[in-house]
XYZ file of N, CA and C in Angstrom:
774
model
N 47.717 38.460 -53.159
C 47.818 39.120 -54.451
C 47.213 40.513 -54.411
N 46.135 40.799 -54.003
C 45.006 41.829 -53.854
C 45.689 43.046 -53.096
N 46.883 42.516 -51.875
C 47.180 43.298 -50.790
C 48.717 43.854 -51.203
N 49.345 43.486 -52.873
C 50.391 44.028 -52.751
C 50.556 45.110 -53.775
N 51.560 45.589 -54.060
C 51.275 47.520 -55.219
C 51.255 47.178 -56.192
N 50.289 46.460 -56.584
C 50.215 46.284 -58.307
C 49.055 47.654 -58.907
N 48.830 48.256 -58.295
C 47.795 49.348 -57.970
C 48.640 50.571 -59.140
N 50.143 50.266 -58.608
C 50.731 51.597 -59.308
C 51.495 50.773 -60.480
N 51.719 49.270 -60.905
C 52.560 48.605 -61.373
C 51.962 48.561 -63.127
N 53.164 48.539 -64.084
C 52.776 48.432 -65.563
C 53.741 47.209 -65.476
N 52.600 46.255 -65.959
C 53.211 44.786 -66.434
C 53.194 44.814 -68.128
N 54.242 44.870 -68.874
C 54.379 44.664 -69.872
C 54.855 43.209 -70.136
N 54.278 42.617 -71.101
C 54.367 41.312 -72.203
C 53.573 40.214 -71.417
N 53.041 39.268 -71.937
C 52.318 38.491 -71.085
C 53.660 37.196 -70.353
N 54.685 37.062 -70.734
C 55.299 36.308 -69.363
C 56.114 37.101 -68.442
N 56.061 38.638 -68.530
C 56.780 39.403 -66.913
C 55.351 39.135 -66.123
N 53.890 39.263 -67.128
C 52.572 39.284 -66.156
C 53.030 37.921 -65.925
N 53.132 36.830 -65.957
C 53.065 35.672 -65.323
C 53.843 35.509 -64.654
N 55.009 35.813 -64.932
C 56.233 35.714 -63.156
C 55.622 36.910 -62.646
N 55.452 37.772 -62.251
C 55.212 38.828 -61.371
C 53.518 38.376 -60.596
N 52.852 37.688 -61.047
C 51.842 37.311 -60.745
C 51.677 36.215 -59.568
N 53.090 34.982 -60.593
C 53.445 33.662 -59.815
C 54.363 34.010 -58.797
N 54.779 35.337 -58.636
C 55.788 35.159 -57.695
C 54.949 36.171 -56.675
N 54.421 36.721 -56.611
C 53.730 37.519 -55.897
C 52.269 36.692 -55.350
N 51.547 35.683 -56.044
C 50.473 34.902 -55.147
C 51.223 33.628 -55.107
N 51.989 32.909 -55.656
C 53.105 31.762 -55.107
C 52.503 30.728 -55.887
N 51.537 31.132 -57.006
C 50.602 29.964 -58.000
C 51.384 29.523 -59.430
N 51.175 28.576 -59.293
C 51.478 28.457 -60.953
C 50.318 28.755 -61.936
N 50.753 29.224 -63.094
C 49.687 29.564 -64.264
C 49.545 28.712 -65.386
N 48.868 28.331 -65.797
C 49.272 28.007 -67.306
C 50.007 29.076 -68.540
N 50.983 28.869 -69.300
C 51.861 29.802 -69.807
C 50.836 30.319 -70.842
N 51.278 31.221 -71.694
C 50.538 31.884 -72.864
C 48.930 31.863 -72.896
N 48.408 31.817 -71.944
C 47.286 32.264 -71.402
C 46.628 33.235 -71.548
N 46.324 34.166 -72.758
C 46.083 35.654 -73.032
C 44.869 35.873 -72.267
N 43.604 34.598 -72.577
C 42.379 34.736 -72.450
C 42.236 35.013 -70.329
N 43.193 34.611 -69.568
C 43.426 34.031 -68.186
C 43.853 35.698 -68.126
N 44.844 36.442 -68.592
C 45.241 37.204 -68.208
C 44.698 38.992 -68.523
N 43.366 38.814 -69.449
C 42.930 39.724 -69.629
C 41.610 39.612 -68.490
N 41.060 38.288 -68.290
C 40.229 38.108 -67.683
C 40.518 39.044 -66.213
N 41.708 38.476 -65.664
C 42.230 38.861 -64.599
C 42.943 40.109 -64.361
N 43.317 40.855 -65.970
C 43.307 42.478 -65.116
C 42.087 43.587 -65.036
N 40.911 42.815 -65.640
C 39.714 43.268 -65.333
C 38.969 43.284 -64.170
N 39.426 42.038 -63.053
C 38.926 41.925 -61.880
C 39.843 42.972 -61.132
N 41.653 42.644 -60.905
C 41.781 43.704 -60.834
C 41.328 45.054 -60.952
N 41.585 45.474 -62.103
C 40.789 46.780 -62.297
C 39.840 47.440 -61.460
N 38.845 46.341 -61.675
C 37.243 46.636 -60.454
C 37.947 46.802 -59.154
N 38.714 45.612 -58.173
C 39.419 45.816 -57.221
C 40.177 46.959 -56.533
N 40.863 47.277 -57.480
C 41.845 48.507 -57.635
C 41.412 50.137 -57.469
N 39.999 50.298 -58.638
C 39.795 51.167 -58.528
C 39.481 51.891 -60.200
N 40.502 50.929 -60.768
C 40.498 51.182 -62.747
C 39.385 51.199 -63.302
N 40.050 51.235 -64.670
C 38.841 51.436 -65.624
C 37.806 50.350 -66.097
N 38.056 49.086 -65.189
C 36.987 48.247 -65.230
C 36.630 47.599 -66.584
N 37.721 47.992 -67.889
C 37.432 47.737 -69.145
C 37.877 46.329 -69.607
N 37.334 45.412 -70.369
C 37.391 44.146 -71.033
C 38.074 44.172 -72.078
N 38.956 45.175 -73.043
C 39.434 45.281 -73.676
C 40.654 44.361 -74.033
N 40.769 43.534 -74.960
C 42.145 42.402 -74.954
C 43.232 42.931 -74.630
N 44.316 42.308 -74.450
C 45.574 43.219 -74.204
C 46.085 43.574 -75.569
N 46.723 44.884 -75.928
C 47.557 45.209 -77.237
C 49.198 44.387 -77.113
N 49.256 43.565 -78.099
C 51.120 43.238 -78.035
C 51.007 42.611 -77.031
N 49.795 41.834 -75.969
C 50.475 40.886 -74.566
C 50.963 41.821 -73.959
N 50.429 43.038 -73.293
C 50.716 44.452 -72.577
C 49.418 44.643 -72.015
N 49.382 44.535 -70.864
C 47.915 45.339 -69.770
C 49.059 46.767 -68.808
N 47.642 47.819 -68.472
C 48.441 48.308 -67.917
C 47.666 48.755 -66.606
N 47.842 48.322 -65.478
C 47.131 48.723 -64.315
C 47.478 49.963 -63.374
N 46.598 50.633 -63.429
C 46.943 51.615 -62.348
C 45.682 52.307 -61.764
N 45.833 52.517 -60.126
C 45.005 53.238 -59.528
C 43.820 54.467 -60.120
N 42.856 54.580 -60.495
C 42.194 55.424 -60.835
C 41.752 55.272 -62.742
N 42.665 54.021 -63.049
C 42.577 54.309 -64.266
C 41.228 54.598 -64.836
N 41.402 55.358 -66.053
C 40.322 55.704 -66.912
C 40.483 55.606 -68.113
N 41.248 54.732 -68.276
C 41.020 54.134 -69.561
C 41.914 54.283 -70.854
N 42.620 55.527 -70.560
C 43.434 56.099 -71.504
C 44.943 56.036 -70.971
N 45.041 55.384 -69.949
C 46.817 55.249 -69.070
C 46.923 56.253 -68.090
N 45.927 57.197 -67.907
C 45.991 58.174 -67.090
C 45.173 58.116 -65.692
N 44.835 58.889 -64.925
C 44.174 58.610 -63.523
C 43.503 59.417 -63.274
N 41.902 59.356 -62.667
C 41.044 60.336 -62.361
C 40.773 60.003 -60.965
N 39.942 61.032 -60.730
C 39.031 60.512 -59.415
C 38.404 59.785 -59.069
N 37.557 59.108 -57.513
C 36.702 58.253 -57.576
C 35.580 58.762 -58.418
N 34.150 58.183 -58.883
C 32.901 58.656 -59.099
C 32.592 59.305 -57.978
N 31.968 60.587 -58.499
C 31.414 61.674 -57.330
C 29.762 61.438 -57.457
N 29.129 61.384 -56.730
C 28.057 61.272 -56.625
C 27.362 62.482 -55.783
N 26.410 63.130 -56.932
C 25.962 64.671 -56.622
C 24.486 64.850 -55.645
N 24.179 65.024 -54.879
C 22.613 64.921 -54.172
C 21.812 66.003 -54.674
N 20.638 65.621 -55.692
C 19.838 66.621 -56.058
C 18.736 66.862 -55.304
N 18.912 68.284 -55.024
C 17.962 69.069 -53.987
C 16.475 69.445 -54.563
N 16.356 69.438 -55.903
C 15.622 70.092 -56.433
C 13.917 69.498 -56.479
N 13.955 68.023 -55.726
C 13.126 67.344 -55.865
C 12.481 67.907 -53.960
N 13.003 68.628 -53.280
C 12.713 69.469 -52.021
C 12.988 68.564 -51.036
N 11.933 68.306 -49.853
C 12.186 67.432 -48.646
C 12.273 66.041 -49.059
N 13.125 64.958 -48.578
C 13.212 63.695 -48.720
C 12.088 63.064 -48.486
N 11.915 62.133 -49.499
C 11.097 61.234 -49.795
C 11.249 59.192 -49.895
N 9.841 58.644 -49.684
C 10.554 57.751 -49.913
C 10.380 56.705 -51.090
N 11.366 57.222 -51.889
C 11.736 56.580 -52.803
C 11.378 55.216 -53.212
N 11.193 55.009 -53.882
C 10.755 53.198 -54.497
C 11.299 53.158 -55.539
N 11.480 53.110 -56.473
C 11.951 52.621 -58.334
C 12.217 53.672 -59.204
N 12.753 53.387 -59.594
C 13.604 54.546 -60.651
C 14.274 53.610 -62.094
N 13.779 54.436 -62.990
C 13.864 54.028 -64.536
C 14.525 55.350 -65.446
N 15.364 54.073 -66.442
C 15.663 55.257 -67.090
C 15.964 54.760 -68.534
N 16.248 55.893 -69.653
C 15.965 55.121 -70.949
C 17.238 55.069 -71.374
N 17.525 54.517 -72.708
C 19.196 53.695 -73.271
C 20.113 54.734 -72.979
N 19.849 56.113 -73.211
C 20.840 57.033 -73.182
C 21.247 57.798 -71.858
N 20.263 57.240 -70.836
C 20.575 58.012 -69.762
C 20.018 59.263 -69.154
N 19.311 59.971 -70.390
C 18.366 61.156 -70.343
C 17.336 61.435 -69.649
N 16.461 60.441 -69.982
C 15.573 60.423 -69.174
C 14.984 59.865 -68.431
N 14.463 60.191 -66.962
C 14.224 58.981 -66.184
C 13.117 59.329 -65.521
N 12.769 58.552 -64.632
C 11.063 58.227 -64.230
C 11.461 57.805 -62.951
N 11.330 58.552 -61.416
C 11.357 57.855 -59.924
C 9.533 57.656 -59.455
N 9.612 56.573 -58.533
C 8.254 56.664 -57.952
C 8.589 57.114 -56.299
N 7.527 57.760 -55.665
C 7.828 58.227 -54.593
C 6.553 57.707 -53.421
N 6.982 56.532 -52.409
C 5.331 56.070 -51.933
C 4.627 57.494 -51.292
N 3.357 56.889 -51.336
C 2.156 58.237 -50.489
C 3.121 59.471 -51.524
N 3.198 59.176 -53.147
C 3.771 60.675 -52.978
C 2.988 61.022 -54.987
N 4.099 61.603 -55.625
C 3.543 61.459 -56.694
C 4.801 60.987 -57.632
N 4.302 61.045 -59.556
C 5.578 60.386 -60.167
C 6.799 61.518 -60.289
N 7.699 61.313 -60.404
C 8.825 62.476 -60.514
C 9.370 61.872 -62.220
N 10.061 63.121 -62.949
C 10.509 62.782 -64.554
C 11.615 63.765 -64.327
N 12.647 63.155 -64.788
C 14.349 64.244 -65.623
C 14.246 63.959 -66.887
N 14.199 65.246 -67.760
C 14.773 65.165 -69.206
C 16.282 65.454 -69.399
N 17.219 65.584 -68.317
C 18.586 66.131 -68.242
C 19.325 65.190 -67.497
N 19.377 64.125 -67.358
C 20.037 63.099 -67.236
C 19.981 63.079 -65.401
N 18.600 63.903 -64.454
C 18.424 63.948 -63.271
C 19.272 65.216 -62.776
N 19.588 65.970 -63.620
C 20.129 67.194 -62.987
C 19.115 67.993 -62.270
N 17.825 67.917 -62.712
C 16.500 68.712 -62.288
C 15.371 67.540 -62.583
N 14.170 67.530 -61.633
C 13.596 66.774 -61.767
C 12.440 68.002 -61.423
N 10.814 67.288 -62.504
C 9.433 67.780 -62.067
C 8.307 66.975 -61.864
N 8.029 67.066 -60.702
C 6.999 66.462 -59.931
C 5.612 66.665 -61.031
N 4.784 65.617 -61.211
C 3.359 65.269 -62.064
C 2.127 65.511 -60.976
N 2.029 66.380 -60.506
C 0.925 66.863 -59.411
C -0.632 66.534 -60.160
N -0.807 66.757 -61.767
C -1.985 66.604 -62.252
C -2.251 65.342 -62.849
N -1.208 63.934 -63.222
C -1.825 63.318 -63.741
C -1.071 62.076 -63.245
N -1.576 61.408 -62.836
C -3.118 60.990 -62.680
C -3.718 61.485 -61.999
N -2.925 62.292 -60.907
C -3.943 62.921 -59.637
C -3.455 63.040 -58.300
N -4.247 62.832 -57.643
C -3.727 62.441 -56.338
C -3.015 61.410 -56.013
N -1.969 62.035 -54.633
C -0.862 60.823 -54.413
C -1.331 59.756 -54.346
N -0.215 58.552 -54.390
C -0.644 57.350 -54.768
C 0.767 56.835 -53.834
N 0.599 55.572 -53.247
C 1.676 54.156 -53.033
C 2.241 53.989 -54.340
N 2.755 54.969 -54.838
C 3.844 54.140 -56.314
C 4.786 53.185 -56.080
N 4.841 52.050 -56.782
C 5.826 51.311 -56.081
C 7.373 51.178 -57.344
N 6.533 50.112 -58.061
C 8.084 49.845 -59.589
C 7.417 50.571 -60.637
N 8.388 50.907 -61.362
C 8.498 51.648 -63.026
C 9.495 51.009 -63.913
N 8.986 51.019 -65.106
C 10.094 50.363 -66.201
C 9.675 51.508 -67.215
N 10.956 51.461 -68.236
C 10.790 52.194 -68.957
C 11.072 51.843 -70.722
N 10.815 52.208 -71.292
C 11.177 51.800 -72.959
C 12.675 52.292 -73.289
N 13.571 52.084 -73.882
C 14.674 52.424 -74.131
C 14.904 54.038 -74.663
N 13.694 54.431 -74.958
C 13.862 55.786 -75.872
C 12.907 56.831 -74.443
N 12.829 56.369 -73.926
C 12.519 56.914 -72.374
C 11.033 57.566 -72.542
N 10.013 57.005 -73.837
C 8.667 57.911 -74.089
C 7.225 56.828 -73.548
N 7.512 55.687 -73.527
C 6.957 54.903 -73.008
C 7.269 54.496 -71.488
N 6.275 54.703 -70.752
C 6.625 54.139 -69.014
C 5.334 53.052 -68.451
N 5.862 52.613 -67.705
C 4.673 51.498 -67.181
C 5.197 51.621 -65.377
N 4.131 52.032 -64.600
C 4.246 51.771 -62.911
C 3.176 51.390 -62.833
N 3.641 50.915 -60.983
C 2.409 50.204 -60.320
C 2.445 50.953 -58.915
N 1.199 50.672 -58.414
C 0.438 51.577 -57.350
C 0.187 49.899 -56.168
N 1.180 49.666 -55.357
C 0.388 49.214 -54.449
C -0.594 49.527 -53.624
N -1.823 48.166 -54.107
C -2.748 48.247 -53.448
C -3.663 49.199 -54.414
N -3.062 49.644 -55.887
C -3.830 50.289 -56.894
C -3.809 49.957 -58.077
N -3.654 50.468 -59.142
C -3.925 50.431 -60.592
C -2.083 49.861 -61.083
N -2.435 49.815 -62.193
C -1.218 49.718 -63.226
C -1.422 51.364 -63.848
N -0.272 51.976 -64.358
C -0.174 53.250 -64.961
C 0.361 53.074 -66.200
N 0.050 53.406 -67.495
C 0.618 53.667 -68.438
C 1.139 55.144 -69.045
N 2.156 55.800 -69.618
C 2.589 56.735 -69.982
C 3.231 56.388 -71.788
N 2.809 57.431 -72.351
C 3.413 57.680 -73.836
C 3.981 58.908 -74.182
N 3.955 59.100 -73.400
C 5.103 60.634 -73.006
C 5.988 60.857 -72.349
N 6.572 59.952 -71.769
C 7.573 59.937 -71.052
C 7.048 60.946 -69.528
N 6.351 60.350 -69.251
C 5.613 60.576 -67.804
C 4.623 62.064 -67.558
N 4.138 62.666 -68.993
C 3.435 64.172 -68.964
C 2.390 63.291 -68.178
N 1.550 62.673 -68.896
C 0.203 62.312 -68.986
C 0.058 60.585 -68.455
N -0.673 59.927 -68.021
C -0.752 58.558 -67.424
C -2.391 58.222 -67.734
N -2.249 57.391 -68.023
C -3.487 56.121 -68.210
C -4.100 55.140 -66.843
N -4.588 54.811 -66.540
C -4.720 53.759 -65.641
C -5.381 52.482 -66.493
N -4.671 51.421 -65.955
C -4.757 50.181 -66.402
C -4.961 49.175 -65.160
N -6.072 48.063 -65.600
C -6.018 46.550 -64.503
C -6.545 47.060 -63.216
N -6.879 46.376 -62.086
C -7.190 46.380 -61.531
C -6.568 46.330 -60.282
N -7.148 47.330 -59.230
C -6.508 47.128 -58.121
C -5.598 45.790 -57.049
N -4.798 45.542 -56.895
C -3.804 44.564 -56.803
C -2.979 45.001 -55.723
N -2.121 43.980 -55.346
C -0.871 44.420 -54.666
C 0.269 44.313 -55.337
N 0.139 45.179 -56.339
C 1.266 45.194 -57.337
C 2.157 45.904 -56.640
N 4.077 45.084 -57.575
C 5.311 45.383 -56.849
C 5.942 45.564 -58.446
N 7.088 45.256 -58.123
C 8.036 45.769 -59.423
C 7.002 44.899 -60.697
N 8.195 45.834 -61.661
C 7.169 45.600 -62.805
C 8.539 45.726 -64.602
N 8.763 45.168 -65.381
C 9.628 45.290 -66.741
C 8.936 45.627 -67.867
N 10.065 45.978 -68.493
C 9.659 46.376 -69.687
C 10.255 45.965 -71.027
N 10.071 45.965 -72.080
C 11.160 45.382 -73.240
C 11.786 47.023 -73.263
N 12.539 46.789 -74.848
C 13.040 48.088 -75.019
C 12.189 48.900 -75.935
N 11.182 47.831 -76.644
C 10.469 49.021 -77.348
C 9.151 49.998 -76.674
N 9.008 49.154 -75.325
C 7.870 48.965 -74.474
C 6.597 48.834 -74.968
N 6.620 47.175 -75.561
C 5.359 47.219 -75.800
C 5.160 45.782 -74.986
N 6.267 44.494 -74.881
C 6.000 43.873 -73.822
C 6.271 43.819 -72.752
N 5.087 44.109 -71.552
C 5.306 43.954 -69.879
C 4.865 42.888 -69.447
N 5.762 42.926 -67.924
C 5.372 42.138 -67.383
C 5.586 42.628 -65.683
N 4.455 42.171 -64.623
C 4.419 42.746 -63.304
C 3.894 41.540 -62.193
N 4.410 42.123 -61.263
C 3.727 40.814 -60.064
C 2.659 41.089 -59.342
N 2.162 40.385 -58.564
C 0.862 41.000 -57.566
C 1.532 39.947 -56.610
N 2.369 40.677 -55.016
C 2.198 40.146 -53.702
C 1.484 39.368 -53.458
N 0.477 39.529 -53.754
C -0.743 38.201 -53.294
C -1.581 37.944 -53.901
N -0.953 37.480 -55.310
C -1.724 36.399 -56.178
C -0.638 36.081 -57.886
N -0.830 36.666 -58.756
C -0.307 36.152 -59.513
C 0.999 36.983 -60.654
N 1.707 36.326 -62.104
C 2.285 37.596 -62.922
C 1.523 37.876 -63.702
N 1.308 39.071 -63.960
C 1.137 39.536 -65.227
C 1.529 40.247 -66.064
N 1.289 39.665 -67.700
C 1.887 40.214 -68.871
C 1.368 41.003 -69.818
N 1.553 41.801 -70.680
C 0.839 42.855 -71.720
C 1.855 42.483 -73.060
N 1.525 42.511 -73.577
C 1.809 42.870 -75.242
C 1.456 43.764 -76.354
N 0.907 44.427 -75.548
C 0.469 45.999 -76.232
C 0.425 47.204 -75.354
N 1.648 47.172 -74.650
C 2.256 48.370 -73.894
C 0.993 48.745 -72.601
N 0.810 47.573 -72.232
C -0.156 47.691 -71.059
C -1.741 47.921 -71.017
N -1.754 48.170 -72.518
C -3.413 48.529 -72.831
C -4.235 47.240 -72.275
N -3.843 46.115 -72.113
C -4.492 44.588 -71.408
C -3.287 43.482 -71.187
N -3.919 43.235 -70.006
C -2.899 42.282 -69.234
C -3.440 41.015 -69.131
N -2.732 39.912 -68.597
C -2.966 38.333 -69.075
C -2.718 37.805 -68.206
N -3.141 37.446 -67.098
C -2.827 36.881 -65.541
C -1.583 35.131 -65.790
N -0.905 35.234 -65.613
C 0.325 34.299 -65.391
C 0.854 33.664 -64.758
N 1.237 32.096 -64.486
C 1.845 31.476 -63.164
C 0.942 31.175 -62.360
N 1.505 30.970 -61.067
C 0.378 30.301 -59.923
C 0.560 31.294 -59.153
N -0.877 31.232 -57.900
C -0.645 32.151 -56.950
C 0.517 32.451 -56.008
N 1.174 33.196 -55.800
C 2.355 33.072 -54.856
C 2.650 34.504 -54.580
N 3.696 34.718 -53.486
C 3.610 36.043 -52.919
C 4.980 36.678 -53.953
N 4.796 37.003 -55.209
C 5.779 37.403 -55.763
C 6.346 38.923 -55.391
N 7.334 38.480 -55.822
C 8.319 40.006 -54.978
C 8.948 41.005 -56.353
N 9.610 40.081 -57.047
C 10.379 41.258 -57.989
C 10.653 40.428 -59.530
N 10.494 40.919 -60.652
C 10.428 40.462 -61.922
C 11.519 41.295 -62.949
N 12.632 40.938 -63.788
C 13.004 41.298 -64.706
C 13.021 40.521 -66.492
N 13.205 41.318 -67.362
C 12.930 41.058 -68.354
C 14.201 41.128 -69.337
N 14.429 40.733 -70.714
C 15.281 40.657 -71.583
C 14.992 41.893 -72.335
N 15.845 42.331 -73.284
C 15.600 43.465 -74.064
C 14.149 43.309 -74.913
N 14.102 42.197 -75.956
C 12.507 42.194 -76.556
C 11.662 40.699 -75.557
N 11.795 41.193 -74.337
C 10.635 40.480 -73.492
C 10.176 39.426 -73.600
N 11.194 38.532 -74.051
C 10.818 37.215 -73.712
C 11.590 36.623 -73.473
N 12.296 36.500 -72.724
C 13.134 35.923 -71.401
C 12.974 36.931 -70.181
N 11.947 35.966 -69.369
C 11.810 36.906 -67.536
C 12.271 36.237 -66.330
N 12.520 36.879 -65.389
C 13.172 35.731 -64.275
C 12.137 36.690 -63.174
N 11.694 35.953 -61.893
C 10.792 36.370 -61.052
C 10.974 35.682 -60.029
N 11.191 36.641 -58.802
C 11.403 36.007 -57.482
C 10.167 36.084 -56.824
N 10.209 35.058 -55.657
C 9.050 34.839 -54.811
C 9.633 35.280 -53.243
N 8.947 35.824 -52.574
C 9.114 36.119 -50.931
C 9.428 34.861 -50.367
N 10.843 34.362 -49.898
C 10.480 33.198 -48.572
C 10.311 32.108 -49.861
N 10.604 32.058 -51.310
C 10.442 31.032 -52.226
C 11.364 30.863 -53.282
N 11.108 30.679 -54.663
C 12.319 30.511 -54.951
C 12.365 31.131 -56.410
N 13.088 31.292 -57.124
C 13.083 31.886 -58.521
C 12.790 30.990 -59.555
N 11.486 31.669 -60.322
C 11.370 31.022 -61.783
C 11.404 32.095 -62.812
N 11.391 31.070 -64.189
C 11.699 31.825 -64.923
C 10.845 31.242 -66.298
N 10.841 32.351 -67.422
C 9.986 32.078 -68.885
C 11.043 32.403 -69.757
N 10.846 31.678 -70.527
C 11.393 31.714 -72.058
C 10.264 32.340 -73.119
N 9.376 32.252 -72.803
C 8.367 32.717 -73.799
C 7.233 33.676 -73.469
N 8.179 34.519 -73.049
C 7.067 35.957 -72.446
C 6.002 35.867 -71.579
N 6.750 34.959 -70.819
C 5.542 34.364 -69.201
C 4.301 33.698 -69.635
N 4.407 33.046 -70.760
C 3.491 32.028 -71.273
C 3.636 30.735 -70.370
N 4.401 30.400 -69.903
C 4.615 29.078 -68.786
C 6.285 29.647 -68.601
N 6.156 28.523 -66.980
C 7.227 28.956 -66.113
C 7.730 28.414 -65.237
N 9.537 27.733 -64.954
C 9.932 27.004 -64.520
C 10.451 27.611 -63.660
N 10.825 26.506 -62.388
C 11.447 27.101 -61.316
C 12.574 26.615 -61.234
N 13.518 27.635 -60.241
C 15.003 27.698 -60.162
C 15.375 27.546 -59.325
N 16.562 27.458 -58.545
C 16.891 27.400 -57.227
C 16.200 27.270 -55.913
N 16.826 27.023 -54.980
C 16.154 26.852 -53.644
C 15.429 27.614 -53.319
N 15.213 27.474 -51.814
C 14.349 28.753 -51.067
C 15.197 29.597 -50.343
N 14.872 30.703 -50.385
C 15.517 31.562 -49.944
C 14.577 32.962 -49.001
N 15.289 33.783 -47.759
C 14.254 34.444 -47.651
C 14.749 36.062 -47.200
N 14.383 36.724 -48.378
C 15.280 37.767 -48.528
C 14.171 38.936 -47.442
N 15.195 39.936 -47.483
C 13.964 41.206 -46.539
C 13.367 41.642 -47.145
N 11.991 42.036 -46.525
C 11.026 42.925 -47.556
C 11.222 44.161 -48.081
């Protein structure tokens, strides 16, 4: 199915999509299937190259084509631009950014925090605050991009209310790794490599040690922070319903690279 020109093809009404479908992968479908056939020119789409959109079909009409963008017409792939402005390469760790895209927050290890107010067209390095370079490792950010929370392996927790001018230090030295945020950023939550999670509910001003000891690796969060899922090194994924107040485990073991 994948390997023949449906790339350039407009299937109009939903039963030419079902013979052209059945006769081209050799399957039978179930007939009048709208929900089967929107599903499936969306994977397409992704496949193809399209506009990747979920949109129902109008009239039992999809229309696929190479490059689509959405409007029946065809663009380019995504270009992806390399900004120089941040100088010699670095190495990179976590990068946050807020609902609109504007503004974002990278950490750089042995380096310092980097901030874009222009959606990363230009970025400026924070040389004065907190200070000297640091192991930055994860950053999360608040949806309105003015609240930030990172971690310093092997250092502090950082708080920001400025969207990265100025930083706080919070908690205690740790082997802190990634770290979430809600959207208003006032509940976090972060791991320590070698020992436990922890959570805040007042935008990091105090944290609440969580779970059992284990070599946790990486933590995400729900929009208002209470649903988290958290992986373990070489272990297995659990998860909270109630803002890492207690926490069940998920799946097998698994043992991903560091």
């Amino acid at each position: 199915l994948m390997g023949t020109p449906l790339a350039a093809a407009i299937l109009v009404d939903k039963n030419s999509v079902q013979s052209d479908l059945e006769t081209t992968s050799g399957q039978t479908f179930n007939s009048g299937n709208t929900a089967f056939y929107n599903a499936l020119a969306v994977q397409l789409s992704k496949v193809l190259g399209g506009s990747k959109s979920s949109a129902p079909m109008n009239n039992g009409s999809v229309t696929l084509a190479a490059g689509n963008n959405g409007s029946g017409g065809t663009s380019p792939d995504p270009v992806w631009t390399q900004d120089t402005s941040v100088g010699a390469t670095k190495e990179w760790y976590s990068v946050a950014s807020s609902a609109d895209g504007t503004k974002l927050a990278a950490t750089a290890k042995n380096g310092n925090m980097w901030t874009s107010t222009d959606s990363g067209a230009t970025w400026t390095e924070n040389t004065t605050s907190p200070g000297a370079t640091k192991a930055w490792y994860g950053v999360a950010s608040s949806a309105d991009g003015t609240k930030l929370v990172a971690t310093v392996h092997t250092g502090n927790i950082y708080t920001s209310t400025d969207s990265g001018a100025t930083w706080t230090s919070r908690e205690s030295p740790r082997h802190w790794r990634d770290v979430t945020s809600s959207t208003d950023g006032t509940k976090l939550a972060t791991v320590d490599a070698d020992g436990y999670i922890y959570t805040s509910t007042d935008s990091g001003v105090t944290w609440t040690q969580r779970a059992s000891s284990k070599n946790w690796y990486s933590i995400a969060g729900s929009a208002d922070g209470t649903k988290l899922a958290a992986t373990v090194y070489t272990g297995k994924i659990w998860y909270s319903t109630d803002s890492g107040a207690t926490w069940s485990t998920l799946g097998s073991s698994s043992s991903p690279s560091p």
